[in-house]
XYZ file of C-alpha atoms in Angstrom:
718
model
C 0.000 0.000 0.000
C 1.626 3.271 -1.079
C 1.971 6.204 1.266
C -0.449 8.406 -0.664
C -3.282 6.379 0.818
C -2.134 7.268 4.312
C -2.489 11.026 4.015
C -5.650 12.807 5.023
C -8.463 12.813 2.468
C -8.920 16.326 1.110
C -11.216 15.372 -1.748
C -14.946 16.034 -2.062
C -17.647 14.408 -4.107
C -16.943 17.147 -6.618
C -13.687 19.028 -6.086
C -14.954 22.329 -7.472
C -18.513 23.056 -8.522
C -18.807 24.508 -11.993
C -21.244 27.372 -11.480
C -21.812 27.593 -15.211
C -22.572 23.903 -15.805
C -26.129 23.387 -16.977
C -25.675 20.007 -18.614
C -28.227 17.303 -17.777
C -27.390 14.529 -15.359
C -25.806 11.486 -16.931
C -28.128 8.813 -18.288
C -26.818 6.301 -15.761
C -27.615 8.674 -12.866
C -31.110 9.333 -14.145
C -31.722 5.615 -14.629
C -30.503 4.801 -11.129
C -32.726 7.450 -9.580
C -35.665 6.047 -11.535
C -34.919 2.523 -10.310
C -34.670 3.718 -6.704
C -38.064 5.408 -7.021
C -39.562 2.402 -8.833
C -38.178 -0.760 -7.236
C -40.519 -2.956 -9.265
C -38.355 -2.323 -12.313
C -35.676 -4.654 -10.927
C -37.447 -6.622 -8.210
C -40.632 -8.398 -7.257
C -42.319 -9.161 -3.957
C -42.567 -12.831 -3.019
C -46.252 -13.299 -2.057
C -45.633 -15.864 0.677
C -42.939 -13.930 2.561
C -43.545 -10.343 1.385
C -39.762 -10.086 0.890
C -38.372 -8.417 -2.202
C -36.082 -10.309 -4.557
C -34.270 -9.366 -7.757
C -36.168 -10.424 -10.870
C -35.015 -13.601 -12.573
C -34.056 -11.747 -15.755
C -32.024 -9.052 -13.909
C -28.357 -9.197 -12.937
C -26.801 -6.276 -11.040
C -22.975 -6.108 -11.114
C -21.043 -4.831 -8.096
C -20.512 -1.269 -9.302
C -24.211 -0.803 -10.042
C -25.307 -2.575 -6.885
C -23.177 -0.273 -4.739
C -24.397 2.760 -6.691
C -27.967 1.654 -6.044
C -27.298 1.540 -2.287
C -25.685 4.967 -2.391
C -28.557 6.618 -4.275
C -31.217 4.779 -2.267
C -29.800 6.025 1.029
C -29.968 9.663 -0.011
C -33.733 9.646 0.500
C -34.507 6.363 2.252
C -33.341 4.229 5.166
C -32.175 0.794 4.123
C -34.121 -1.954 5.889
C -34.057 -5.740 5.944
C -36.295 -5.933 2.878
C -33.792 -4.023 0.731
C -30.940 -6.088 2.161
C -32.810 -9.309 1.379
C -33.502 -8.098 -2.171
C -29.743 -8.055 -2.812
C -29.062 -11.343 -1.053
C -28.957 -13.601 -4.114
C -25.310 -13.548 -5.226
C -26.239 -14.940 -8.636
C -28.336 -11.799 -9.248
C -26.446 -9.099 -7.339
C -22.887 -8.518 -6.199
C -21.559 -6.319 -3.420
C -17.888 -5.587 -2.919
C -18.682 -2.876 -0.364
C -21.458 -2.647 2.227
C -21.927 0.957 3.345
C -24.900 1.655 5.600
C -25.740 4.950 7.251
C -28.741 5.613 9.477
C -30.141 2.266 8.358
C -32.958 0.221 9.890
C -31.119 -3.001 9.128
C -31.188 -5.662 11.837
C -28.818 -8.610 12.255
C -30.941 -10.481 9.711
C -30.422 -7.833 7.053
C -26.713 -7.571 7.790
C -26.433 -11.339 7.408
C -27.955 -11.083 3.918
C -25.472 -8.403 2.880
C -22.433 -10.039 4.489
C -23.008 -13.248 2.542
C -21.405 -11.410 -0.375
C -18.150 -11.503 1.602
C -17.437 -7.844 0.884
C -14.021 -6.210 0.949
C -15.350 -3.132 2.739
C -17.963 -2.715 5.483
C -19.093 0.624 6.886
C -21.812 0.877 9.548
C -22.757 4.358 10.709
C -25.701 5.088 13.018
C -27.070 1.584 12.562
C -28.739 1.321 15.940
C -30.990 -1.612 15.010
C -28.032 -3.995 15.067
C -27.130 -6.062 18.121
C -23.854 -7.317 19.561
C -24.244 -10.461 17.453
C -23.456 -8.409 14.364
C -19.740 -8.703 15.103
C -20.044 -12.488 14.856
C -21.807 -12.103 11.503
C -18.999 -9.889 10.231
C -16.336 -12.303 11.453
C -18.077 -15.268 9.791
C -17.923 -13.539 6.414
C -14.613 -11.693 6.750
C -12.586 -13.762 4.281
C -12.146 -10.781 1.927
C -12.616 -7.987 4.443
C -9.978 -5.282 4.034
C -11.712 -2.248 5.540
C -14.111 -2.103 8.498
C -15.677 1.062 9.908
C -18.041 1.454 12.836
C -19.386 4.985 12.835
C -20.989 6.911 15.677
C -24.021 5.419 17.387
C -23.699 2.013 15.768
C -24.683 -1.134 17.606
C -21.352 -1.297 19.419
C -22.590 0.795 22.337
C -21.832 -1.812 24.966
C -21.513 -0.847 28.587
C -20.403 -4.169 30.076
C -16.706 -4.729 29.399
C -16.974 -8.236 30.838
C -19.169 -9.200 27.901
C -16.241 -9.300 25.520
C -13.885 -10.770 28.059
C -16.142 -13.714 28.802
C -17.553 -14.167 25.326
C -14.146 -13.872 23.744
C -15.691 -11.592 21.124
C -13.085 -9.814 19.037
C -12.630 -8.777 15.436
C -11.198 -11.628 13.435
C -10.456 -10.676 9.845
C -7.179 -12.044 8.485
C -6.928 -9.551 5.599
C -8.090 -6.480 7.500
C -5.976 -3.413 6.748
C -8.201 -0.534 7.785
C -10.189 -0.363 11.020
C -12.211 2.629 12.196
C -14.171 2.718 15.450
C -15.679 6.164 15.976
C -17.242 6.285 19.398
C -18.671 9.776 19.967
C -17.604 9.923 23.597
C -18.851 6.480 24.645
C -16.860 3.525 25.875
C -17.274 1.404 22.806
C -15.720 -1.965 22.012
C -13.867 -1.702 25.357
C -11.688 -4.802 25.004
C -12.116 -5.341 21.307
C -8.401 -5.507 20.642
C -7.368 -8.010 23.277
C -5.923 -10.054 20.447
C -3.808 -7.762 18.314
C -2.391 -10.885 16.687
C -5.685 -11.174 14.813
C -5.141 -7.631 13.531
C -1.423 -7.742 12.841
C -1.975 -6.760 9.201
C -3.555 -3.431 10.148
C -2.056 -0.394 8.451
C -4.810 2.120 9.206
C -6.445 2.537 12.611
C -9.021 5.202 13.549
C -10.196 5.398 17.180
C -11.926 8.772 16.999
C -13.413 9.812 20.357
C -12.447 6.531 22.016
C -12.785 7.089 25.752
C -11.511 3.744 27.065
C -7.962 5.044 27.297
C -7.096 2.503 29.943
C -7.451 -0.374 27.490
C -5.239 1.128 24.783
C -2.441 -1.050 26.119
C -4.039 -3.827 24.083
C -2.936 -1.992 20.931
C 0.711 -1.628 21.753
C 1.706 -4.638 19.651
C 0.329 -2.968 16.492
C 3.620 -1.677 15.146
C 2.937 -1.803 11.392
C 0.512 1.102 11.237
C 0.877 3.717 8.513
C -2.094 5.791 9.621
C -3.195 6.333 13.233
C -6.119 8.601 14.088
C -6.680 9.360 17.758
C -8.922 12.385 17.331
C -10.532 13.451 20.626
C -8.662 10.732 22.513
C -7.140 11.925 25.779
C -3.357 11.807 25.545
C -1.018 10.159 28.031
C 2.772 9.665 28.327
C 2.292 5.933 27.684
C 0.352 6.613 24.508
C 2.996 9.027 23.207
C 5.704 6.471 23.969
C 3.819 3.789 22.042
C 3.320 6.094 19.048
C 7.021 6.957 18.847
C 7.752 3.248 18.376
C 5.495 2.909 15.310
C 8.249 3.715 12.844
C 6.019 3.020 9.838
C 3.602 5.889 10.545
C 2.931 8.234 7.645
C -0.184 9.939 9.013
C -0.773 10.784 12.690
C -3.828 12.586 14.057
C -3.780 13.755 17.691
C -6.332 16.533 17.198
C -8.953 17.555 19.724
C -12.373 19.127 19.339
C -12.293 20.046 23.046
C -9.255 22.195 23.776
C -9.258 21.198 27.444
C -8.266 17.689 26.394
C -5.469 18.948 24.189
C -3.136 20.314 26.848
C 0.193 18.494 27.139
C 2.973 19.110 29.618
C 6.153 20.174 27.765
C 4.372 20.373 24.378
C 7.482 21.410 22.429
C 9.432 18.404 23.657
C 6.587 15.977 22.956
C 6.085 17.237 19.415
C 9.824 17.204 18.748
C 10.065 13.653 20.047
C 7.213 12.521 17.829
C 8.508 14.005 14.586
C 12.108 12.961 15.132
C 11.051 9.407 16.013
C 8.715 9.080 13.026
C 10.959 9.640 10.039
C 8.265 8.590 7.528
C 5.706 11.051 8.813
C 4.113 13.158 6.055
C 0.822 14.155 7.600
C 0.259 15.405 11.152
C -2.824 16.875 12.791
C -2.470 18.645 16.160
C -5.583 20.829 15.864
C -7.107 21.875 19.154
C -3.947 21.105 21.157
C -1.068 23.117 22.606
C 1.563 21.041 20.779
C 2.374 23.964 18.481
C 3.809 25.884 21.433
C 3.391 29.524 22.271
C 4.829 30.991 19.105
C 8.422 31.626 20.153
C 10.460 30.762 17.079
C 13.048 28.013 17.110
C 16.202 28.380 15.040
C 18.104 25.581 13.345
C 21.596 26.066 11.963
C 22.000 24.676 8.454
C 25.361 23.295 7.215
C 26.984 24.132 10.534
C 30.770 24.434 10.431
C 30.906 25.247 6.710
C 31.177 28.449 4.771
C 27.550 27.973 3.657
C 26.117 27.724 7.156
C 22.821 29.563 7.696
C 19.971 29.726 10.154
C 16.415 28.534 9.474
C 13.524 29.718 11.594
C 10.505 27.661 12.603
C 7.571 29.271 14.412
C 6.465 25.875 15.702
C 9.425 24.832 17.881
C 8.601 21.133 17.920
C 8.794 20.989 14.117
C 12.170 22.664 13.688
C 13.666 19.349 12.561
C 11.301 19.392 9.550
C 12.438 22.743 8.181
C 14.314 21.043 5.348
C 11.687 18.343 4.954
C 8.279 19.996 5.270
C 5.200 17.956 6.052
C 2.691 17.485 3.256
C -0.175 18.214 5.651
C -0.343 19.893 9.055
C -3.562 20.367 11.028
C -3.452 23.548 13.119
C -7.143 24.413 13.314
C -8.073 25.714 16.753
C -4.566 25.329 18.128
C -3.777 27.349 21.194
C -1.900 30.620 20.653
C -3.099 30.812 17.027
C -0.390 28.675 15.457
C -1.998 28.734 11.997
C -1.358 32.491 11.757
C 2.411 32.189 12.180
C 4.819 32.692 9.291
C 7.489 29.991 9.279
C 5.575 26.714 9.289
C 7.210 23.635 7.720
C 4.159 22.258 5.894
C 2.711 22.536 2.396
C -0.995 22.230 3.281
C -2.328 23.700 6.529
C -5.728 23.717 8.208
C -6.598 26.734 10.309
C -8.677 29.894 10.332
C -6.079 32.399 9.133
C -7.473 32.733 5.611
C -9.894 31.351 3.066
C -7.581 28.571 1.900
C -6.954 27.276 5.431
C -10.652 27.321 6.314
C -11.694 25.454 3.169
C -8.923 22.906 3.719
C -10.102 22.442 7.298
C -13.676 21.862 6.148
C -12.502 19.101 3.808
C -10.219 17.536 6.392
C -12.898 17.453 9.105
C -15.903 16.634 6.939
C -16.621 13.524 9.024
C -16.300 15.312 12.400
C -19.469 17.269 13.158
C -18.141 19.174 16.173
C -15.107 20.531 14.335
C -16.965 20.950 11.063
C -19.556 23.150 12.783
C -16.819 25.514 13.952
C -15.209 25.581 10.509
C -18.538 26.343 8.808
C -19.056 29.203 11.267
C -15.681 30.607 10.203
C -16.678 30.200 6.563
C -19.951 32.026 7.234
C -18.152 35.042 8.712
C -15.739 34.948 5.804
C -18.574 35.295 3.285
C -20.453 37.822 5.365
C -17.640 40.286 5.922
C -14.965 39.618 3.277
C -14.489 39.059 -0.420
C -13.891 35.453 -1.414
C -12.271 34.108 -4.533
C -12.997 30.392 -4.129
C -16.786 30.534 -4.308
C -17.249 27.314 -6.296
C -15.042 25.342 -3.926
C -16.776 26.795 -0.866
C -20.211 26.044 -2.272
C -19.232 22.449 -2.947
C -17.977 22.037 0.624
C -21.081 23.557 2.196
C -23.432 21.388 0.147
C -21.420 18.243 0.912
C -21.420 19.061 4.623
C -25.163 19.657 4.757
C -25.890 16.479 2.793
C -23.600 14.315 4.929
C -24.780 15.676 8.290
C -28.495 16.219 7.915
C -29.341 15.455 11.588
C -26.701 17.907 12.863
C -28.717 21.080 13.477
C -25.773 23.435 13.913
C -24.171 22.284 10.653
C -27.457 22.911 8.853
C -27.761 26.368 10.420
C -24.182 27.417 9.623
C -24.359 25.897 6.158
C -27.652 27.564 5.258
C -26.384 30.929 6.502
C -23.327 30.591 4.262
C -25.498 29.535 1.311
C -27.484 32.747 1.741
C -24.394 34.906 1.235
C -23.164 32.757 -1.643
C -26.397 32.839 -3.657
C -26.925 36.574 -3.072
C -23.336 37.406 -3.992
C -21.742 38.442 -7.250
C -21.791 34.879 -8.607
C -25.572 34.662 -8.315
C -26.339 35.417 -11.993
C -23.956 32.655 -13.069
C -25.475 29.841 -10.988
C -27.217 27.610 -13.508
C -30.440 25.669 -12.963
C -28.723 22.345 -12.320
C -26.814 23.780 -9.365
C -29.773 25.840 -8.193
C -31.788 22.644 -7.895
C -29.147 21.036 -5.725
C -28.917 24.083 -3.457
C -32.695 24.232 -3.072
C -32.985 20.498 -2.351
C -30.257 20.672 0.292
C -31.945 23.664 1.924
C -35.320 21.929 1.979
C -33.780 18.795 3.492
C -32.359 20.865 6.331
C -35.577 22.834 6.870
C -37.680 19.688 6.815
C -35.428 17.863 9.288
C -35.247 20.817 11.701
C -38.678 22.250 11.017
C -39.176 23.369 14.608
C -35.992 25.425 14.728
C -36.647 29.108 14.128
C -33.087 29.911 13.019
C -32.969 27.123 10.446
C -36.350 28.098 9.047
C -35.299 31.747 8.872
C -32.056 30.953 7.076
C -33.814 28.635 4.648
C -36.571 31.114 3.826
C -34.134 33.996 3.347
C -32.024 31.883 1.004
C -35.061 30.724 -0.985
C -35.949 34.390 -1.486
C -32.769 34.790 -3.529
C -34.165 32.479 -6.204
C -36.829 33.066 -8.814
C -40.094 32.042 -7.166
C -41.986 29.987 -8.216
C -39.997 28.974 -11.315
C -36.836 27.755 -9.570
C -38.699 25.615 -7.031
C -41.336 24.005 -9.240
C -39.440 20.698 -9.168
C -39.927 20.605 -5.359
C -43.193 22.553 -5.257
C -45.154 20.280 -2.929
C -42.341 19.999 -0.393
C -41.722 23.755 -0.349
C -45.415 24.404 0.265
C -45.625 21.950 3.166
C -42.537 23.405 4.834
C -43.701 27.002 4.425
C -47.184 26.237 5.695
C -45.606 24.956 8.878
C -43.701 28.241 9.109
C -46.914 30.230 8.725
C -48.326 28.496 11.798
C -45.372 29.707 13.866
C -46.623 30.234 17.418
C -45.001 33.652 17.489
C -47.607 35.676 15.611
C -45.149 38.515 15.107
C -42.293 36.188 14.168
C -39.978 36.853 11.272
C -40.316 33.273 9.998
C -44.073 33.691 9.734
C -43.742 36.905 7.762
C -41.221 35.612 5.263
C -43.017 32.265 4.915
C -46.275 33.957 3.984
C -44.505 36.141 1.414
C -42.993 33.031 -0.170
C -46.347 31.231 -0.139
C -47.933 34.175 -1.892
C -45.264 34.017 -4.581
C -45.740 30.256 -4.876
C -49.494 30.729 -5.373
C -48.971 33.169 -8.219
C -48.312 32.121 -11.814
C -48.769 28.403 -11.234
C -51.342 26.053 -12.684
C -54.571 24.809 -11.179
C -53.101 21.554 -9.917
C -50.597 23.408 -7.772
C -53.219 25.856 -6.520
C -55.427 22.915 -5.541
C -52.460 21.396 -3.698
C -52.103 24.593 -1.693
C -55.764 24.563 -0.797
C -55.832 20.857 0.026
C -52.926 21.300 2.452
C -54.649 24.036 4.411
C -53.446 27.290 2.854
C -56.908 28.885 3.055
C -57.440 27.769 6.648
C -54.055 29.056 7.746
C -54.604 32.428 6.055
C -58.004 32.761 7.727
C -56.373 31.990 11.093
C -53.822 34.758 10.528
C -56.597 37.178 9.604
C -58.603 36.214 12.702
C -55.547 36.833 14.877
C -54.985 40.313 13.393
C -58.644 41.214 13.813
C -58.613 40.082 17.427
C -55.586 42.279 18.116
C -56.866 45.059 15.835
C -53.624 45.044 13.853
C -53.409 45.784 10.147
C -49.927 44.848 9.009
C -48.223 43.393 5.987
C -49.091 39.851 7.127
C -52.805 40.659 7.020
C -52.510 42.169 3.553
C -50.404 39.312 2.188
C -52.788 36.725 3.704
C -55.602 38.152 1.582
C -53.264 38.401 -1.414
C -52.316 34.741 -1.007
C -55.968 33.694 -0.960
C -56.555 35.878 -4.004
C -53.867 33.967 -5.871
C -54.886 30.545 -4.529
C -58.516 30.992 -5.606
C -57.736 32.164 -9.148
C -59.781 29.911 -11.470
C -59.778 27.270 -8.729
C -63.382 26.632 -7.608
C -62.405 24.183 -4.841
C -60.370 26.865 -3.078
C -63.110 29.460 -3.537
C -65.469 27.055 -1.800
C -62.953 26.544 1.010
C -62.849 30.293 1.502
C -66.619 30.456 1.966
C -66.707 27.360 4.172
C -64.147 28.952 6.483
C -66.417 31.982 7.052
C -64.346 34.062 4.684
C -67.142 36.570 4.072
C -67.443 37.242 7.800
C -63.754 38.119 7.932
C -64.123 40.233 4.774
C -66.789 42.384 6.427
C -64.800 42.563 9.676
C -61.657 43.773 7.896
C -63.680 46.292 5.911
C -65.188 47.658 9.126
C -61.972 47.729 11.169
C -59.585 48.945 8.457
C -61.688 50.973 5.973
C -58.813 53.159 4.771
C -56.320 50.416 3.883
C -56.260 50.551 0.100
C -54.045 47.513 -0.575
C -56.043 45.400 1.854
C -59.285 46.371 0.145
C -57.839 45.677 -3.309
C -56.681 42.198 -2.254
C -60.020 41.343 -0.680
C -62.024 42.449 -3.710
C -59.659 40.602 -6.041
C -60.358 37.436 -4.090
C -64.133 37.981 -4.182
C -63.868 38.498 -7.921
C -62.516 34.948 -8.170
C -65.353 33.611 -5.987
C -67.958 35.365 -8.112
C -66.602 33.657 -11.237
C -67.768 30.273 -9.860
C -71.418 29.872 -10.868
C -72.417 27.379 -8.166
C -70.972 29.606 -5.415
C -72.654 32.839 -6.485
C -75.892 32.093 -4.589
C -73.858 32.295 -1.359
C -72.947 35.890 -2.251
C -76.557 36.801 -2.914
C -77.130 38.467 0.446
C -78.242 42.016 1.106
C -75.232 42.846 3.282
C -72.703 41.655 0.724
C -74.443 43.254 -2.252
C -74.722 46.600 -0.456
C -70.955 46.591 0.127
C -70.194 45.732 -3.517
C -72.698 48.346 -4.672
C -71.093 51.120 -2.648
C -67.583 50.129 -3.708
C -68.483 50.767 -7.338
C -67.825 54.457 -6.687
C -64.586 53.821 -4.805
C -61.427 55.532 -6.034
C -59.260 53.432 -3.727
C -56.081 52.222 -5.417
C -57.005 53.856 -8.717
C -59.765 51.894 -10.382
C -58.840 48.499 -8.923
C -61.490 48.289 -6.191
C -64.218 49.723 -8.404
C -63.235 47.379 -11.240
C -63.357 44.274 -9.028
C -66.643 45.311 -7.420
C -68.146 45.747 -10.880
C -66.748 42.359 -11.901
C -68.359 40.652 -8.913
C -71.730 42.254 -9.621
C -71.503 41.590 -13.365
C -70.968 37.879 -12.786
C -73.857 37.765 -10.306
C -76.131 39.598 -12.714
C -75.134 37.275 -15.583
C -77.204 34.503 -13.994
C -80.341 36.396 -15.052
C -83.148 38.255 -13.279
C -84.516 35.109 -11.641
C -81.256 34.486 -9.768
C -81.325 37.982 -8.223
C -83.228 37.203 -5.027
C -82.441 40.387 -3.100
C -84.764 43.403 -3.165
C -82.210 45.953 -2.096
C -80.120 46.968 -3.822
C -82.269 46.142 -6.829
C -80.784 44.512 -9.890
C -81.709 47.547 -12.007
C -79.964 49.997 -9.672
C -76.863 47.829 -9.543
C -76.624 47.469 -13.324
C -77.124 51.197 -13.823
C -74.281 52.007 -11.463
C -72.043 49.286 -13.030
C -72.534 50.914 -16.441
C -71.756 54.359 -15.029
C -68.602 53.093 -13.380
C -67.355 51.456 -16.576
C -67.919 54.692 -18.531
C -65.922 56.573 -15.898
C -62.779 54.428 -16.011
C -59.714 55.349 -18.065
C -59.216 52.644 -20.694
C -55.471 53.384 -20.706
C -55.024 52.947 -16.948
C -52.222 50.580 -15.957
C -53.404 48.092 -13.394
C -51.927 45.549 -11.000
C -53.585 42.437 -12.371
C -52.547 39.079 -13.754
C -55.066 36.963 -15.655
C -54.113 33.340 -16.285
C -56.771 33.206 -19.015
C -59.551 35.342 -20.456
C -62.158 32.638 -19.945
C -63.936 34.305 -16.987
C -64.207 37.560 -18.960
C -65.203 35.930 -22.229
C -67.987 33.979 -20.522
C -69.794 37.260 -19.781
C -70.024 38.069 -23.487
C -72.720 35.390 -23.695
C -74.942 37.289 -21.235
C -77.078 38.748 -24.057
C -79.925 39.340 -21.628
C -77.812 41.833 -19.657
C -75.765 44.263 -21.810
C -74.129 45.768 -18.730
C -72.346 42.460 -18.125
C -71.082 42.472 -21.706
C -70.087 46.115 -21.307
C -67.842 45.309 -18.321
C -66.277 42.338 -20.156
C -65.571 44.328 -23.333
C -63.978 47.160 -21.335
C -61.798 44.655 -19.478
C -60.583 43.111 -22.740
C -60.010 46.541 -24.279
C -57.957 47.662 -21.293
C -55.878 44.502 -21.167
C -55.144 44.452 -24.883
C -54.418 48.177 -25.029
C -52.162 48.564 -22.013
C -50.626 45.074 -22.012
C -50.202 44.293 -25.696
C -49.053 40.744 -26.373
C -45.640 40.547 -27.973
C -45.493 39.064 -31.443
């Protein structure tokens, strides 16, 4: 195994995002996503067991099988049924089993392990039991890499279990072993038999807290990579490490600085680097091993005419001045080591500049605690400074948010950074393909942390930077459901509520009937009515009240079901109440009358408007000059549609049908045909239908004027 594999992984799923790329996804990616969403294309359900199995005429090679698992887990949790579907080795092949946040039990793991994979990765698989280790051992013939991530089944409290059961990892070809414990005593005596692991070259014990049992590892002297992140140091541990002469990568970093304090740090670091001559990569982030900043000086070519002095601002690394490290982790080191000048390393993590921060984000992508801090630094960088590596930063933020969906603080920091990226100077260059990814990542975070006000605020603010509704049509239903939850925010004066209702209003505009019906079916009308009732109760007329009526205006446009919902929710009562309490609010009145114009277009709902109180209001508003001609126009439209049903349908004595029609005609004659108006018709059908009202010329008069105005002021382009 060459040494390049021992250095820290600084790659991402996509090293640098091409902001200008608008090419479609590859055919293979589209096909795989289709298969994941339509499992019946490759599998059937056995009627007797209800288990899935691969179809008899389908064979899935290893690379496609592993790709299927990867794509499936982006939106779903793998369970025993999926594992059983891939069990038949004559139909499917797995070289790698990678499960994250899966619902797989021992039974499902058994099905997958029968493939005798080379690589196994189990992260947050809390449905597995202690017996899973036996299953892995039984099928470990080809096992080269084994990783237990945080919160996997290995949360065992009784150390005697392993001692008495003699349960250890037994994989003769194992080279890489990672046990990430997240602060728990996990696998406490797992390594009692280092002879079974004598081929190990890579060992990761991130956050291992059973320091007292590390003595069991001291016979592992062939390691090339040793990661002891967040492991409390001790003199015995340092002594053991200095004897592993094969080490190329060493990680002693800490996420908690209190654990990273060593006595005589300069001496310890010097001892490590002088003892480990093959060392190329070293991470001492969060520790005091970099010293206080007093420079050390090394004399070069001493005793010759070419002798010179070389400075090193990290005293313990002075021996590497002529042989710099490839990688050095200095993020969060005490005394700000990353900001020093003479550092013998080519790649450095820290917070001194954009390059160091982005490198740190890549290096600590799998460490939520450190990654959260790095993303906070990146956020401040984008908020207050100019940045040149926007594509690289965007890639890192998206990767981080996708990989750590349950981590609230990563989602908050990431979404805040996304806001400044998408509103920055690169915004016009972000193509639709990338916009879709950004929006999907944002929605995932908002959906997962829907009760968190900060996450919802960040998500809504970032969504506002896109073209609504066009940019979000591919996720329309999900956006609506998330925003509707924001509208019901318990804090009736909350910022999230205000911005959510603005976005909902935009989503209700310029979309088709199916999407408007979706809004209504999921409670948009009810929630708007609730907001209106709250404002009336508190006698407050604010932008939320106005936008609530505007949203219902848009939602009811040529959508009879939503018009009916408005009436069923006592919408007319709230209309009269708003008119009484806020008579001088022009925009409010315009929005309310626009909505009632939509209701009046629905023939089977018009009888519910045929009440003396309502008609008197519409009648009086015909002479209104509020908001130009808008209120008068909409009042005339409501009355024209009601009158179009004929004299027999007019069941109210006052105002009389004749008086209403006379005043409608007078109002139409008074309007300026060249007036520009704030209106958006999806079709002319409601207007054209009035041209058939031959029994009532006043209805035709209103319709003809409306068409004349629209075609004069808003001429269609050729």
